[in-house]
Amino acid sequence: MSIPEAAVAAFTEAYGTEPAGLWAAPGRVNLIGEHTDYNDGFVLPFALPQRTVAAAGPSPDGTWSVCSTLAPEPVTFGVTEPGEVTGWGAYVAGVVWALQDAGFEVPPARIALASDVPLGSGLSSSAALESAVLTALIDLGGLDVPLERRPAIAQRAENVYVGAPTGILDQSASIRCQEGQALFLDCRSYQIEQIPFDLAGQGLAILVINSNAPHQHVDGEYGARRKSCEAAAEALGVKALRDVAVADLDRAMDRLGDEVLQRRARHIITENQRVLDTVELLRAGRVRDIGPLLTASHASMRDDFEITVDQVDTAVEAALAAGAYGARMTGGGFGGCVLALIDADRADATATAVADAYAKKNFTAPTSWVATAGPGAGRL
Ligand code: ADP
Ligand code: MG
């Protein structure tokens, strides 16, 4: 059964009627620019073909109900405040709340979700869910919510209602990405630019390798990194680390003194520059040449930001040894996925090389697939 069919089946099973329509929103991989979003910096994600589909229709009784192929029993709620709906239903109640809080009259609705975005693997199944639900509610209610406002509404659902302190990257990618393009996003101004990302035309591919490493201490470490970045910005007298240019790196290091803060700040400052350099190369059609920037980004996350684990380092090393032009962990860290830029005809060989390296270390086997840049959220 396809994902849209699964969503329709879950809807009719739960509510005994047909949905009014189907809306989809994708997961994403971030090509480069990690942990830069909450430092007012730059990111460059693209949307995955994997997506979350919301089958939705009007509700007869003024409430909202949601079920998922992963949780078939509907969660039902009325108008709520953050914290009232808990568990996975909070992502949906959060979207309803955030839309209402932004002044919109949200139509009561029944929703069923199905998805092929892996949960908790750093591909942002949470933003895919929020964006699919948000788009469905906006269309069902005929609400006039401009595209550029939508990511911040979905982000508020996750930050304030669910209580997860994420940046604007995930929701922006799921809502604003376009097929065949990477999304260059300035996380301070929310200015976006679609950057042509033509892999196939150059005989290239991005292999995504899910490290399948157990996610541990993710939230605590994420919060600690945010705090370090804020402390470094304050010590340097800037609003955010985005305001420190690579040309001023040495001076910034001298002023920071503290060795951990130095390394955390150095990652953000150099990573922002790597995003800008990647965008320049892609604009010039030099896709292959971004490889060294990807690998440098990984080294920076491993040595300076210290957010990698053995499984992702092993995958990067094995992919590079198998001939990848570049490879890096993508996503918040401590597990999740690795992406490798390879010749299109090297996908199987690279995946096998990584799997072999995992077997040698007795890691749980990785899962690999070739990713293409898919469309952003919309009605099916
Ligand atoms: P990621 O966004 O990297 O996949 P998160 O921890 O941010 O990981 O979000 C995963 C959570 O989102 C799940 O634990 C679940 O609560 C919720 N979620 C995502 N997709 C679905 C779905 N299709 N059905 C039910 N819950 C989902
Ligand atoms: Mg998430």
GROMACS .gro file of C-alpha atoms in nm, residues 30-366:
model
  337
   30ASN     CA    1   2.047   1.921   0.547
   31LEU     CA    2   2.318   1.932   0.283
   32ILE     CA    3   2.533   2.156   0.501
   33GLY     CA    4   2.495   2.406   0.787
   34GLU     CA    5   2.455   2.216   1.113
   35HIS     CA    6   2.349   2.384   1.440
   36THR     CA    7   2.377   2.716   1.256
   37ASP     CA    8   2.000   2.778   1.254
   38TYR     CA    9   1.970   2.884   1.618
   39ASN     CA   10   2.281   3.098   1.574
   40ASP     CA   11   2.095   3.316   1.319
   41GLY     CA   12   2.312   3.156   1.049
   42PHE     CA   13   2.277   2.975   0.718
   43VAL     CA   14   2.144   2.631   0.627
   44LEU     CA   15   2.101   2.445   0.297
   45PRO     CA   16   1.849   2.159   0.322
   46PHE     CA   17   1.664   1.974   0.050
   47ALA     CA   18   1.336   1.785   0.076
   48LEU     CA   19   1.330   1.406   0.064
   49PRO     CA   20   1.086   1.201  -0.140
   50GLN     CA   21   0.988   1.043   0.193
   51ARG     CA   22   0.689   1.229   0.334
   52THR     CA   23   0.408   1.235   0.583
   53VAL     CA   24   0.058   1.230   0.436
   54ALA     CA   25  -0.240   1.374   0.623
   55ALA     CA   26  -0.583   1.257   0.513
   56ALA     CA   27  -0.820   1.515   0.655
   57GLY     CA   28  -1.182   1.624   0.660
   58PRO     CA   29  -1.419   1.844   0.861
   59SER     CA   30  -1.516   1.740   1.213
   60PRO     CA   31  -1.888   1.721   1.294
   61ASP     CA   32  -1.862   1.832   1.659
   62GLY     CA   33  -1.621   2.124   1.684
   63THR     CA   34  -1.326   1.918   1.809
   64TRP     CA   35  -1.004   1.798   1.647
   65SER     CA   36  -0.916   1.430   1.617
   66VAL     CA   37  -0.598   1.272   1.488
   67CYS     CA   38  -0.480   0.916   1.443
   68SER     CA   39  -0.174   0.765   1.278
   69THR     CA   40  -0.091   0.430   1.123
   70LEU     CA   41   0.150   0.414   1.421
   71ALA     CA   42  -0.126   0.496   1.671
   72PRO     CA   43  -0.466   0.403   1.522
   73GLU     CA   44  -0.676   0.508   1.825
   74PRO     CA   45  -0.773   0.877   1.761
   75VAL     CA   46  -0.662   1.146   2.003
   76THR     CA   47  -0.943   1.405   2.037
   77PHE     CA   48  -0.919   1.755   2.183
   78GLY     CA   49  -1.094   2.094   2.183
   79VAL     CA   50  -0.929   2.433   2.219
   80THR     CA   51  -0.621   2.371   2.437
   81GLU     CA   52  -0.322   2.547   2.585
   82PRO     CA   53   0.037   2.414   2.560
   83GLY     CA   54   0.086   2.110   2.778
   84GLU     CA   55  -0.275   1.988   2.777
   85VAL     CA   56  -0.232   1.728   2.502
   86THR     CA   57   0.076   1.513   2.559
   87GLY     CA   58   0.245   1.233   2.363
   88TRP     CA   59   0.260   1.240   1.986
   89GLY     CA   60  -0.082   1.413   1.966
   90ALA     CA   61   0.090   1.723   2.106
   91TYR     CA   62   0.249   1.787   1.765
   92VAL     CA   63  -0.100   1.816   1.614
   93ALA     CA   64  -0.261   2.002   1.906
   94GLY     CA   65   0.043   2.231   1.888
   95VAL     CA   66  -0.023   2.319   1.525
   96VAL     CA   67  -0.391   2.394   1.600
   97TRP     CA   68  -0.285   2.608   1.898
   98ALA     CA   69  -0.009   2.793   1.711
   99LEU     CA   70  -0.246   2.877   1.422
  100GLN     CA   71  -0.509   3.003   1.668
  101ASP     CA   72  -0.245   3.197   1.859
  102ALA     CA   73  -0.145   3.364   1.531
  103GLY     CA   74  -0.506   3.486   1.501
  104PHE     CA   75  -0.653   3.233   1.261
  105GLU     CA   76  -0.989   3.061   1.291
  106VAL     CA   77  -0.885   2.696   1.267
  107PRO     CA   78  -1.150   2.462   1.124
  108PRO     CA   79  -1.236   2.164   1.348
  109ALA     CA   80  -1.101   1.860   1.163
  110ARG     CA   81  -1.044   1.487   1.164
  111ILE     CA   82  -0.699   1.377   1.050
  112ALA     CA   83  -0.523   1.046   0.982
  113LEU     CA   84  -0.148   1.030   0.923
  114ALA     CA   85   0.077   0.788   0.739
  115SER     CA   86   0.447   0.837   0.675
  116ASP     CA   87   0.759   0.680   0.534
  117VAL     CA   88   0.991   0.931   0.702
  118PRO     CA   89   1.190   0.730   0.958
  119LEU     CA   90   1.110   0.855   1.310
  120GLY     CA   91   1.391   0.994   1.523
  121SER     CA   92   1.663   0.949   1.260
  122GLY     CA   93   1.737   1.316   1.208
  123LEU     CA   94   1.528   1.339   0.889
  124SER     CA   95   1.267   1.544   1.070
  125SER     CA   96   0.956   1.333   1.085
  126SER     CA   97   0.827   1.582   1.344
  127ALA     CA   98   0.842   1.877   1.103
  128ALA     CA   99   0.692   1.662   0.824
  129LEU     CA  100   0.400   1.583   1.054
  130GLU     CA  101   0.353   1.947   1.162
  131SER     CA  102   0.380   2.077   0.807
  132ALA     CA  103   0.135   1.824   0.664
  133VAL     CA  104  -0.120   1.902   0.937
  134LEU     CA  105  -0.066   2.279   0.906
  135THR     CA  106  -0.113   2.271   0.528
  136ALA     CA  107  -0.426   2.056   0.561
  137LEU     CA  108  -0.585   2.287   0.820
  138ILE     CA  109  -0.502   2.600   0.618
  139ASP     CA  110  -0.662   2.455   0.305
  140LEU     CA  111  -0.965   2.307   0.483
  141GLY     CA  112  -1.036   2.642   0.648
  142GLY     CA  113  -0.949   2.851   0.343
  143LEU     CA  114  -0.711   3.044   0.571
  144ASP     CA  115  -0.495   3.316   0.422
  145VAL     CA  116  -0.158   3.221   0.572
  146PRO     CA  117   0.128   3.328   0.342
  147LEU     CA  118   0.390   3.060   0.276
  148GLU     CA  119   0.662   3.268   0.440
  149ARG     CA  120   0.473   3.276   0.772
  150ARG     CA  121   0.406   2.904   0.790
  151PRO     CA  122   0.743   2.766   0.909
  152ALA     CA  123   0.743   2.988   1.220
  153ILE     CA  124   0.390   2.874   1.308
  154ALA     CA  125   0.490   2.507   1.283
  155GLN     CA  126   0.807   2.581   1.479
  156ARG     CA  127   0.603   2.740   1.760
  157ALA     CA  128   0.397   2.422   1.779
  158GLU     CA  129   0.714   2.224   1.843
  159ASN     CA  130   0.895   2.480   2.063
  160VAL     CA  131   0.610   2.600   2.280
  161TYR     CA  132   0.350   2.322   2.274
  162VAL     CA  133   0.566   2.009   2.246
  163GLY     CA  134   0.850   2.177   2.434
  164ALA     CA  135   1.132   2.081   2.196
  165PRO     CA  136   1.374   2.374   2.145
  166THR     CA  137   1.440   2.330   1.772
  167GLY     CA  138   1.546   2.599   1.522
  168ILE     CA  139   1.358   2.706   1.208
  169LEU     CA  140   1.545   2.472   0.970
  170ASP     CA  141   1.319   2.167   0.972
  171GLN     CA  142   0.984   2.338   0.920
  172SER     CA  143   1.127   2.575   0.658
  173ALA     CA  144   1.264   2.282   0.462
  174SER     CA  145   0.943   2.080   0.478
  175ILE     CA  146   0.726   2.375   0.375
  176ARG     CA  147   0.944   2.575   0.136
  177CYS     CA  148   1.171   2.329  -0.049
  178GLN     CA  149   1.113   2.271  -0.420
  179GLU     CA  150   1.185   1.972  -0.640
  180GLY     CA  151   1.538   1.964  -0.782
  181GLN     CA  152   1.650   2.255  -0.561
  182ALA     CA  153   1.830   2.304  -0.233
  183LEU     CA  154   1.689   2.572  -0.005
  184PHE     CA  155   1.938   2.841   0.098
  185LEU     CA  156   1.788   2.988   0.414
  186ASP     CA  157   1.910   3.282   0.619
  187CYS     CA  158   1.781   3.192   0.965
  188ARG     CA  159   1.795   3.557   1.080
  189SER     CA  160   1.594   3.724   0.805
  190TYR     CA  161   1.411   3.407   0.693
  191GLN     CA  162   1.513   3.514   0.342
  192ILE     CA  163   1.523   3.211   0.111
  193GLU     CA  164   1.674   3.135  -0.225
  194GLN     CA  165   1.619   2.822  -0.432
  195ILE     CA  166   1.958   2.685  -0.542
  196PRO     CA  167   1.968   2.449  -0.842
  197PHE     CA  168   2.079   2.108  -0.718
  198ASP     CA  169   2.113   1.897  -1.028
  199LEU     CA  170   2.281   1.575  -0.918
  200ALA     CA  171   2.167   1.341  -1.195
  201GLY     CA  172   2.268   1.586  -1.471
  202GLN     CA  173   2.628   1.560  -1.350
  203GLY     CA  174   2.624   1.184  -1.298
  204LEU     CA  175   2.619   1.231  -0.921
  205ALA     CA  176   2.402   1.109  -0.634
  206ILE     CA  177   2.360   1.167  -0.264
  207LEU     CA  178   2.363   0.843  -0.067
  208VAL     CA  179   2.184   0.878   0.267
  209ILE     CA  180   2.305   0.632   0.527
  210ASN     CA  181   2.091   0.591   0.838
  211SER     CA  182   2.349   0.506   1.104
  212ASN     CA  183   2.079   0.329   1.308
  213ALA     CA  184   2.282   0.428   1.614
  214PRO     CA  185   2.074   0.443   1.930
  215HIS     CA  186   1.988   0.809   1.999
  216GLN     CA  187   2.114   0.893   2.347
  217HIS     CA  188   2.130   1.216   2.549
  218VAL     CA  189   2.015   1.402   2.238
  219ASP     CA  190   1.796   1.664   2.406
  220GLY     CA  191   2.039   1.739   2.688
  221GLU     CA  192   2.337   1.772   2.456
  222TYR     CA  193   2.139   1.987   2.213
  223GLY     CA  194   2.047   2.224   2.495
  224ALA     CA  195   2.409   2.231   2.614
  225ARG     CA  196   2.532   2.326   2.264
  226ARG     CA  197   2.276   2.605   2.241
  227LYS     CA  198   2.387   2.740   2.578
  228SER     CA  199   2.755   2.731   2.476
  229CYS     CA  200   2.678   2.920   2.156
  230GLU     CA  201   2.479   3.184   2.346
  231ALA     CA  202   2.759   3.219   2.601
  232ALA     CA  203   3.017   3.257   2.324
  233ALA     CA  204   2.808   3.522   2.146
  234GLU     CA  205   2.766   3.714   2.469
  235ALA     CA  206   3.138   3.697   2.547
  236LEU     CA  207   3.212   3.829   2.198
  237GLY     CA  208   2.956   4.108   2.231
  238VAL     CA  209   2.749   4.003   1.929
  239LYS     CA  210   2.380   3.921   1.897
  240ALA     CA  211   2.455   3.575   1.760
  241LEU     CA  212   2.759   3.382   1.634
  242ARG     CA  213   2.636   3.455   1.282
  243ASP     CA  214   2.779   3.803   1.335
  244VAL     CA  215   3.138   3.675   1.355
  245ALA     CA  216   3.304   3.641   1.015
  246VAL     CA  217   3.570   3.380   0.940
  247ALA     CA  218   3.814   3.667   0.884
  248ASP     CA  219   3.773   3.753   1.254
  249LEU     CA  220   3.812   3.395   1.374
  250ASP     CA  221   4.156   3.433   1.536
  251ARG     CA  222   4.055   3.744   1.724
  252ALA     CA  223   3.736   3.574   1.843
  253MET     CA  224   3.933   3.274   1.968
  254ASP     CA  225   4.166   3.502   2.165
  255ARG     CA  226   3.877   3.684   2.324
  256LEU     CA  227   3.693   3.365   2.421
  257GLY     CA  228   3.980   3.207   2.611
  258ASP     CA  229   3.775   2.911   2.737
  259GLU     CA  230   3.877   2.613   2.527
  260VAL     CA  231   3.535   2.448   2.499
  261LEU     CA  232   3.366   2.775   2.403
  262GLN     CA  233   3.641   2.832   2.146
  263ARG     CA  234   3.573   2.502   1.976
  264ARG     CA  235   3.193   2.539   1.983
  265ALA     CA  236   3.215   2.889   1.835
  266ARG     CA  237   3.473   2.784   1.576
  267HIS     CA  238   3.234   2.520   1.444
  268ILE     CA  239   2.950   2.769   1.398
  269ILE     CA  240   3.169   3.044   1.248
  270THR     CA  241   3.341   2.813   0.997
  271GLU     CA  242   3.020   2.620   0.921
  272ASN     CA  243   2.839   2.938   0.818
  273GLN     CA  244   3.123   3.010   0.575
  274ARG     CA  245   3.107   2.654   0.441
  275VAL     CA  246   2.736   2.703   0.362
  276LEU     CA  247   2.813   3.025   0.173
  277ASP     CA  248   3.095   2.852  -0.017
  278THR     CA  249   2.870   2.556  -0.101
  279VAL     CA  250   2.601   2.789  -0.235
  280GLU     CA  251   2.860   2.967  -0.454
  281LEU     CA  252   2.977   2.637  -0.603
  282LEU     CA  253   2.621   2.515  -0.666
  283ARG     CA  254   2.528   2.845  -0.832
  284ALA     CA  255   2.826   2.789  -1.062
  285GLY     CA  256   2.707   2.433  -1.135
  286ARG     CA  257   3.015   2.282  -0.968
  287VAL     CA  258   2.833   2.017  -0.764
  288ARG     CA  259   3.126   1.774  -0.740
  289ASP     CA  260   3.346   2.045  -0.588
  290ILE     CA  261   3.130   2.077  -0.275
  291GLY     CA  262   3.266   1.740  -0.156
  292PRO     CA  263   3.560   1.877   0.049
  293LEU     CA  264   3.327   2.125   0.221
  294LEU     CA  265   3.099   1.841   0.329
  295THR     CA  266   3.393   1.647   0.470
  296ALA     CA  267   3.530   1.956   0.645
  297SER     CA  268   3.188   2.011   0.799
  298HIS     CA  269   3.200   1.660   0.939
  299ALA     CA  270   3.545   1.706   1.088
  300SER     CA  271   3.423   2.027   1.252
  301MET     CA  272   3.118   1.852   1.403
  302ARG     CA  273   3.338   1.566   1.522
  303ASP     CA  274   3.630   1.762   1.667
  304ASP     CA  275   3.495   2.107   1.756
  305PHE     CA  276   3.123   2.066   1.817
  306GLU     CA  277   3.158   1.706   1.942
  307ILE     CA  278   2.818   1.584   1.827
  308THR     CA  279   2.915   1.272   1.631
  309VAL     CA  280   2.932   0.912   1.749
  310ASP     CA  281   3.145   0.617   1.636
  311GLN     CA  282   2.874   0.488   1.398
  312VAL     CA  283   2.852   0.812   1.200
  313ASP     CA  284   3.230   0.866   1.195
  314THR     CA  285   3.270   0.510   1.068
  315ALA     CA  286   3.012   0.565   0.792
  316VAL     CA  287   3.184   0.887   0.679
  317GLU     CA  288   3.528   0.725   0.673
  318ALA     CA  289   3.405   0.417   0.486
  319ALA     CA  290   3.218   0.626   0.228
  320LEU     CA  291   3.527   0.841   0.164
  321ALA     CA  292   3.749   0.533   0.141
  322ALA     CA  293   3.503   0.396  -0.118
  323GLY     CA  294   3.557   0.705  -0.333
  324ALA     CA  295   3.291   0.952  -0.216
  325TYR     CA  296   3.370   1.316  -0.306
  326GLY     CA  297   3.262   1.419   0.041
  327ALA     CA  298   3.060   1.290   0.335
  328ARG     CA  299   2.914   1.427   0.658
  329MET     CA  300   2.669   1.360   0.932
  330THR     CA  301   2.344   1.547   0.876
  331GLY     CA  302   2.098   1.648   1.147
  332GLY     CA  303   2.136   1.736   1.511
  333GLY     CA  304   2.386   1.464   1.595
  334PHE     CA  305   2.449   1.175   1.834
  335GLY     CA  306   2.338   0.929   1.569
  336GLY     CA  307   2.101   0.994   1.282
  337CYS     CA  308   2.206   0.996   0.917
  338VAL     CA  309   2.518   1.050   0.708
  339LEU     CA  310   2.513   1.178   0.351
  340ALA     CA  311   2.779   1.106   0.093
  341LEU     CA  312   2.827   1.275  -0.246
  342ILE     CA  313   2.915   1.000  -0.492
  343ASP     CA  314   2.918   0.909  -0.859
  344ALA     CA  315   2.569   0.785  -0.938
  345ASP     CA  316   2.698   0.442  -1.038
  346ARG     CA  317   2.877   0.399  -0.701
  347ALA     CA  318   2.567   0.382  -0.477
  348ASP     CA  319   2.568   0.006  -0.422
  349ALA     CA  320   2.946  -0.013  -0.381
  350THR     CA  321   2.946   0.271  -0.126
  351ALA     CA  322   2.654   0.126   0.069
  352THR     CA  323   2.829  -0.211   0.078
  353ALA     CA  324   3.156  -0.055   0.195
  354VAL     CA  325   2.976   0.117   0.483
  355ALA     CA  326   2.788  -0.200   0.576
  356ASP     CA  327   3.116  -0.395   0.578
  357ALA     CA  328   3.281  -0.138   0.804
  358TYR     CA  329   2.982  -0.164   1.041
  359ALA     CA  330   3.000  -0.543   1.046
  360LYS     CA  331   3.367  -0.526   1.145
  361LYS     CA  332   3.275  -0.313   1.447
  362ASN     CA  333   2.966  -0.519   1.535
  363PHE     CA  334   2.737  -0.217   1.490
  364THR     CA  335   2.370  -0.264   1.403
  365ALA     CA  336   2.359  -0.267   1.021
  366PRO     CA  337   2.303   0.073   0.853
   0.00000   0.00000   0.00000
